[in-house]
Tab-separated table of C-alpha atoms and ligand atoms in Angstrom:
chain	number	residue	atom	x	y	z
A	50	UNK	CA	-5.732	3.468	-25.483
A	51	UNK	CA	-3.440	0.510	-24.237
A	52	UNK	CA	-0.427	1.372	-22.780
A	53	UNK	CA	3.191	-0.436	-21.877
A	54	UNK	CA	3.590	-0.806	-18.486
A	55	UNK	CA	6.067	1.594	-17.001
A	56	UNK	CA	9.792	0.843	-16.414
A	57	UNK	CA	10.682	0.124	-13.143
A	58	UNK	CA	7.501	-2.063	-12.533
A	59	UNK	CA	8.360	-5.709	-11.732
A	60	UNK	CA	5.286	-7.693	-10.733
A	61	UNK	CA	6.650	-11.122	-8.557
A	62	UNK	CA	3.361	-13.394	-8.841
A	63	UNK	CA	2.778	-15.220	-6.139
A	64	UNK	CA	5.922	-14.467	-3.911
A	65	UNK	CA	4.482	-15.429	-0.914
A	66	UNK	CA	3.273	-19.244	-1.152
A	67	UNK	CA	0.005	-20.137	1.023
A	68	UNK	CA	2.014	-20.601	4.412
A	69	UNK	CA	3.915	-17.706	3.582
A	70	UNK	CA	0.427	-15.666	3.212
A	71	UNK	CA	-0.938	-16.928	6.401
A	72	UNK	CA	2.192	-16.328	8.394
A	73	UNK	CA	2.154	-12.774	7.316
A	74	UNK	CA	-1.645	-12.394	7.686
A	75	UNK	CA	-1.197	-13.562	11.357
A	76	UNK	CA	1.326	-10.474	11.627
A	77	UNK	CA	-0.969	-7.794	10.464
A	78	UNK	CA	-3.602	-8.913	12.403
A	79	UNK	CA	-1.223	-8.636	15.327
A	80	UNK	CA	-0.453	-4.906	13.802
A	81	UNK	CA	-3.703	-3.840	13.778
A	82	UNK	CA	-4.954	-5.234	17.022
A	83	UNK	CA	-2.238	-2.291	18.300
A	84	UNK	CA	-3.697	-0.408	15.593
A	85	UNK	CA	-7.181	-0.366	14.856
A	86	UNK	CA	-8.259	0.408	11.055
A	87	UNK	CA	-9.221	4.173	10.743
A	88	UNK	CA	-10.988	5.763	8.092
A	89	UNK	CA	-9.249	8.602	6.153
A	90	UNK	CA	-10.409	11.243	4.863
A	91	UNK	CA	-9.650	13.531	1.903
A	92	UNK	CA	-8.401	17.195	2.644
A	93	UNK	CA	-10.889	19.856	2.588
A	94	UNK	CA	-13.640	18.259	1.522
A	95	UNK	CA	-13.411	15.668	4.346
A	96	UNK	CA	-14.921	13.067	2.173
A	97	UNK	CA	-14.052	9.510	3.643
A	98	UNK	CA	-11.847	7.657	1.412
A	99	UNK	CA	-13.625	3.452	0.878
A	100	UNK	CA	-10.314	2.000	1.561
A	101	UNK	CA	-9.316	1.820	5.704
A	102	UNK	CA	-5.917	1.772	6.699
A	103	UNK	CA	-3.430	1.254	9.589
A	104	UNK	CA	0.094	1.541	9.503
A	105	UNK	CA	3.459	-0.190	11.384
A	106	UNK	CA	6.858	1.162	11.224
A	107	UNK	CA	7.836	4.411	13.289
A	108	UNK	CA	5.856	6.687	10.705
A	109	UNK	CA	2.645	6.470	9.186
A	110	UNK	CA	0.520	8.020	6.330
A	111	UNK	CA	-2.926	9.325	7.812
A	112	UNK	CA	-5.042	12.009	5.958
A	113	UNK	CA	-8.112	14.201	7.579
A	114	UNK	CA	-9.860	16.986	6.258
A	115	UNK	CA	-7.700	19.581	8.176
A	116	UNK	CA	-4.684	18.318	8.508
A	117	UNK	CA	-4.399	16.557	4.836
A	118	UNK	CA	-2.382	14.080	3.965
A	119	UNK	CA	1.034	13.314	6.076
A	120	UNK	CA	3.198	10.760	7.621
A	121	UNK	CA	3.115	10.648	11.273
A	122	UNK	CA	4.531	8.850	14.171
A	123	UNK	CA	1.320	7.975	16.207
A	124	UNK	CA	-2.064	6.431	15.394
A	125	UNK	CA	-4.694	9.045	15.002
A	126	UNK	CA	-7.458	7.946	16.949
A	127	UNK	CA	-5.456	6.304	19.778
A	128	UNK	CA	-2.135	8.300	20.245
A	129	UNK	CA	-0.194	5.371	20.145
A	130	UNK	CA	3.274	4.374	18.083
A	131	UNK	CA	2.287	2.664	15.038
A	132	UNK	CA	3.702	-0.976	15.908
A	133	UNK	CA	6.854	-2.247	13.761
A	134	UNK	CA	7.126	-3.003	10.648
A	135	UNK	CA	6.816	-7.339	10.901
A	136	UNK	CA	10.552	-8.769	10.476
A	137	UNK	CA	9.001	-11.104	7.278
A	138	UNK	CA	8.494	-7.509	5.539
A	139	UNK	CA	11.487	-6.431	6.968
A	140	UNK	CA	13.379	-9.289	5.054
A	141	UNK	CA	11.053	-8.768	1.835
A	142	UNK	CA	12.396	-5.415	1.378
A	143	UNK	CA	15.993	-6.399	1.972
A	144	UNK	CA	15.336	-9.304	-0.916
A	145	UNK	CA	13.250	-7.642	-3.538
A	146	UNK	CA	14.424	-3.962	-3.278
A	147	UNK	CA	18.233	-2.611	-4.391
A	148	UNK	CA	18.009	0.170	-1.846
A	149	UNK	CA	20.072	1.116	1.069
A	150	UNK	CA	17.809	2.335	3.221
A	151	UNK	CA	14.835	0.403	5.070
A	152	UNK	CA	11.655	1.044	4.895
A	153	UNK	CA	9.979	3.581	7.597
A	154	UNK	CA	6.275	3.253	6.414
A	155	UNK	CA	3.946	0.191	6.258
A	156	UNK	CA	0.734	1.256	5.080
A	157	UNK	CA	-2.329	-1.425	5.882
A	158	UNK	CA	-4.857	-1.022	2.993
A	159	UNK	CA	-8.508	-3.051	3.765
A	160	UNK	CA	-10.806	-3.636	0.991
A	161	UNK	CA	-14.320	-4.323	1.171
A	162	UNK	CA	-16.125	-5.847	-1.721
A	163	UNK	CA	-17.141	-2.159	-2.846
A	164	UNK	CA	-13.663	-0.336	-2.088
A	165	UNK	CA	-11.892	1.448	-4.848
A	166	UNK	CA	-9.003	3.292	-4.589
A	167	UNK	CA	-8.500	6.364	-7.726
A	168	UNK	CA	-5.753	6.983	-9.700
A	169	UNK	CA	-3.550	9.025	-8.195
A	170	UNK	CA	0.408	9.461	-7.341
A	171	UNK	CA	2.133	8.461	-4.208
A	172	UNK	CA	4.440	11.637	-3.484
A	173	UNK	CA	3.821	12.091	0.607
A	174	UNK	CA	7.171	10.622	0.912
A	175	UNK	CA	10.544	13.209	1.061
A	176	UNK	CA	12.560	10.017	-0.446
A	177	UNK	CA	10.900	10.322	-3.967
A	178	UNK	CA	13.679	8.261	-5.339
A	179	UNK	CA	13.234	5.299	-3.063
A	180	UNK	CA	11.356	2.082	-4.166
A	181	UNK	CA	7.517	1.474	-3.018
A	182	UNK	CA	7.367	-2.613	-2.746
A	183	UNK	CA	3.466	-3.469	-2.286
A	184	UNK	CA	2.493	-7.044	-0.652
A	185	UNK	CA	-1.500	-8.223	-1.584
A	186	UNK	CA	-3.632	-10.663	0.204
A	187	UNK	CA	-6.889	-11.549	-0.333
A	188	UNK	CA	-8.843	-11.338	-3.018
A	189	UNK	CA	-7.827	-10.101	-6.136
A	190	UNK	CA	-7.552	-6.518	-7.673
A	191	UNK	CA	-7.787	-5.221	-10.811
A	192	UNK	CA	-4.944	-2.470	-10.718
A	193	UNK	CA	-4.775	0.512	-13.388
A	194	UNK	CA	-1.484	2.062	-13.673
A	195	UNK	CA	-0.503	5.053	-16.239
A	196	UNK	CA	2.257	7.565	-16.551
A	197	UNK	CA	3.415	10.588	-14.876
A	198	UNK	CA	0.716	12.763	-16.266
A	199	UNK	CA	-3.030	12.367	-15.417
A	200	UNK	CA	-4.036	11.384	-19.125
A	201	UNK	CA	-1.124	9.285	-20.002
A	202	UNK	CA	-2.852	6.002	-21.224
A	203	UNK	CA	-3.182	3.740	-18.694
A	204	UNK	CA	-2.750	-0.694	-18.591
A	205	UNK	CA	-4.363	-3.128	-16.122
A	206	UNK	CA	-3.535	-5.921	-14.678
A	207	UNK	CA	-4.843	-8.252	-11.743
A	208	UNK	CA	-2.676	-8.035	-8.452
A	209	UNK	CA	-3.338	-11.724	-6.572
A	210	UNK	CA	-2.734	-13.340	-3.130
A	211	UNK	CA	0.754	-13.737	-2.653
A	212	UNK	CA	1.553	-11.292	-5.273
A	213	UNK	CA	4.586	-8.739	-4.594
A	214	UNK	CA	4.875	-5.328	-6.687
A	215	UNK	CA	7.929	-3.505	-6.717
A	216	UNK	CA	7.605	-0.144	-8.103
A	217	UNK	CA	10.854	1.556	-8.451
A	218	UNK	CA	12.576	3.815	-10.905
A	219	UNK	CA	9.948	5.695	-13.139
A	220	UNK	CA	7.266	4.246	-12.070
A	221	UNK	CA	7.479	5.216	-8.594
A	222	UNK	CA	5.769	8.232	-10.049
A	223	UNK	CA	3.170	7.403	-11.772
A	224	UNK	CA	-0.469	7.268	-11.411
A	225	UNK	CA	-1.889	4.267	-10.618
A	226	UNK	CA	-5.177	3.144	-8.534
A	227	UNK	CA	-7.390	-0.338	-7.460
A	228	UNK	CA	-10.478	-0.189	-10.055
A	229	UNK	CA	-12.129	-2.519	-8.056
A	230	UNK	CA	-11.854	-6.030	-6.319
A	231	UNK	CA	-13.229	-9.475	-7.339
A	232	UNK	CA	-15.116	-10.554	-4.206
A	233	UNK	CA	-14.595	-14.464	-2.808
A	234	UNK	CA	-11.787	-14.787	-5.105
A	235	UNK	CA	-9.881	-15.819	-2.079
A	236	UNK	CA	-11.275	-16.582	1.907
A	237	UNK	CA	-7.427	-15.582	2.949
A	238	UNK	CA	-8.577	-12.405	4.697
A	239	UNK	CA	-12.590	-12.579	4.926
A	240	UNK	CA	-11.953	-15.754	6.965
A	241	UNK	CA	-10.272	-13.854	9.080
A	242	UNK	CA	-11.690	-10.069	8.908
A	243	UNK	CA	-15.785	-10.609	7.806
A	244	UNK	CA	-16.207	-8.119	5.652
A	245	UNK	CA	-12.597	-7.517	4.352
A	246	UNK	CA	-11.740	-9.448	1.218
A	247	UNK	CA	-8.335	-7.809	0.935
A	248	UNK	CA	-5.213	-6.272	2.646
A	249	UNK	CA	-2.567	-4.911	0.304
A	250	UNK	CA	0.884	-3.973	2.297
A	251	UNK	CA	3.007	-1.224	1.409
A	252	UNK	CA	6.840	-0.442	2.421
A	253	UNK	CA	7.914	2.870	2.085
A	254	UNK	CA	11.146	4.684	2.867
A	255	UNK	CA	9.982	8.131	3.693
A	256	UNK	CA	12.535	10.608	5.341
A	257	UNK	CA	16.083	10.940	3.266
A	258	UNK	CA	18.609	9.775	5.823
A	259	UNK	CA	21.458	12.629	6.920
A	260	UNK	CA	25.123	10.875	6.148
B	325	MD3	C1	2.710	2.634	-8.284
B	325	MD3	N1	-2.218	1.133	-2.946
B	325	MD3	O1	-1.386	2.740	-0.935
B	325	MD3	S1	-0.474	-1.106	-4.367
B	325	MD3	C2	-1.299	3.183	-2.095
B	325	MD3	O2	-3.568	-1.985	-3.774
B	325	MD3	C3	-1.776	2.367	-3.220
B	325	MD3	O3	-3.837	-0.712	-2.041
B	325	MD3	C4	-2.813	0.253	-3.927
B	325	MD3	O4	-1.760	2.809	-4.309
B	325	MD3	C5	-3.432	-0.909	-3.198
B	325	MD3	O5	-0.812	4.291	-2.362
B	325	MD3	C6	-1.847	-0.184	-4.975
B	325	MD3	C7	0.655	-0.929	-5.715
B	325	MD3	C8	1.349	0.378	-5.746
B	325	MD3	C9	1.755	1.032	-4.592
B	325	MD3	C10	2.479	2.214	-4.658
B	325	MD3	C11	2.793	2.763	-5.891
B	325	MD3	C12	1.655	0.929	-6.959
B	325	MD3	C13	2.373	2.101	-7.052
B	325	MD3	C14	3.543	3.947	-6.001
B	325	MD3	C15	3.870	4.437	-7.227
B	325	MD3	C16	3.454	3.788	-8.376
B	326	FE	FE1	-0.589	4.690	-4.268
């Protein structure tokens, strides 16, 4: 069954132009020389997720088998402070997203050829209400987003280098997921990362902030 996509969506194609891309590549490799990629796992059943991760920004989302999923302020392996959030994202957030607050969370997704990610909802975060703004790199994804309920129908559409998602309003909550990538669609990130055809970026406020 095809479905609308969900208000609140607002896809910016190709936001970033090549330089742009390459500048902010150049950052997150930066990011996660402080903080190597990790691979999570899901709660319980400890099953490793495909995707590895990193974060920047003072907290990050990790997820083990006994301690689930949470934000946190250090790097699980290492101990370390996530390093910031890159100024450039920074600024994208200020540009793209009507919201007072910055964000706290960058979450560094890497895709291999085979990684998928399921359809799920993003609801970690105390500041439900708060956009998510996603950045992708690399090569391209085929991204399935549905509704607030598990079965709601679901639409697809292609997320490309340069690409920007903002996900605010109602869709902040609802299920979405990577179905899988198209591999050497773009050398962006295998050039540098062999292996890695793609790094998708997301912002995230996460605590509510006292007034
Ligand atoms: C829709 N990441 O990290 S980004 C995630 O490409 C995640 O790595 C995918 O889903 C990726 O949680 C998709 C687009 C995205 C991000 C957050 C959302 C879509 C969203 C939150 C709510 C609804
Ligand atoms: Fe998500």
């Amino acid at each position: 069954m095809a479905a609308r996509l969900p208000e609140g969506l607002r896809l910016l194609p190709e936001a970033l132009d090549r330089a742009g891309q390459q500048a902010l590549l150049a950052e997150v490799l930066a990011c996660l020389a402080a903080a190597p990629p990790f691979q999570p796992e899901m709660p319980r059943t400890g099953k490793s997720l495909s995707v590895r991760m990193s974060n920047a920004g003072k907290l990050g989302w990790v997820s083990d088998r006994a301690g689930g999923y949470r934000y946190q302020p250090h790097h699980p392996a290492t101990g370390a402070r996530w390093p910031a959030i890159p100024d450039s994202l920074m600024a994208l957030w200020r540009r793209s997203c009507a919201w007072p607050d910055p964000p706290e969370a960058c979450l560094i997704n890497l895709y291999t050829a085979e990684a998928r990610m399921g359809l799920h909802v993003d609801a970690d975060e105390e500041a439900l209400a708060a956009p998510v703004l996603s950045v992708s790199l690399g090569a391209t994804a085929l991204f399935r987003v549905g509704g607030p309920q598990r079965n709601d129908p679901t639409a697809s559409l292609p997320l490309r280098s340069g690409d920007v998602l903002v996900l605010a309003g109602a869709a902040r909550s609802c299920h979405h997921g990577i179905d899988r990538i198209r591999p050497g669609t773009s050398q962006l990130v295998s050039r540098a990362l062999p292996g890695v055809e793609r790094i998708n970026l997301t912002l995230r406020r996460v605590t509510i902030p006292r007034r």
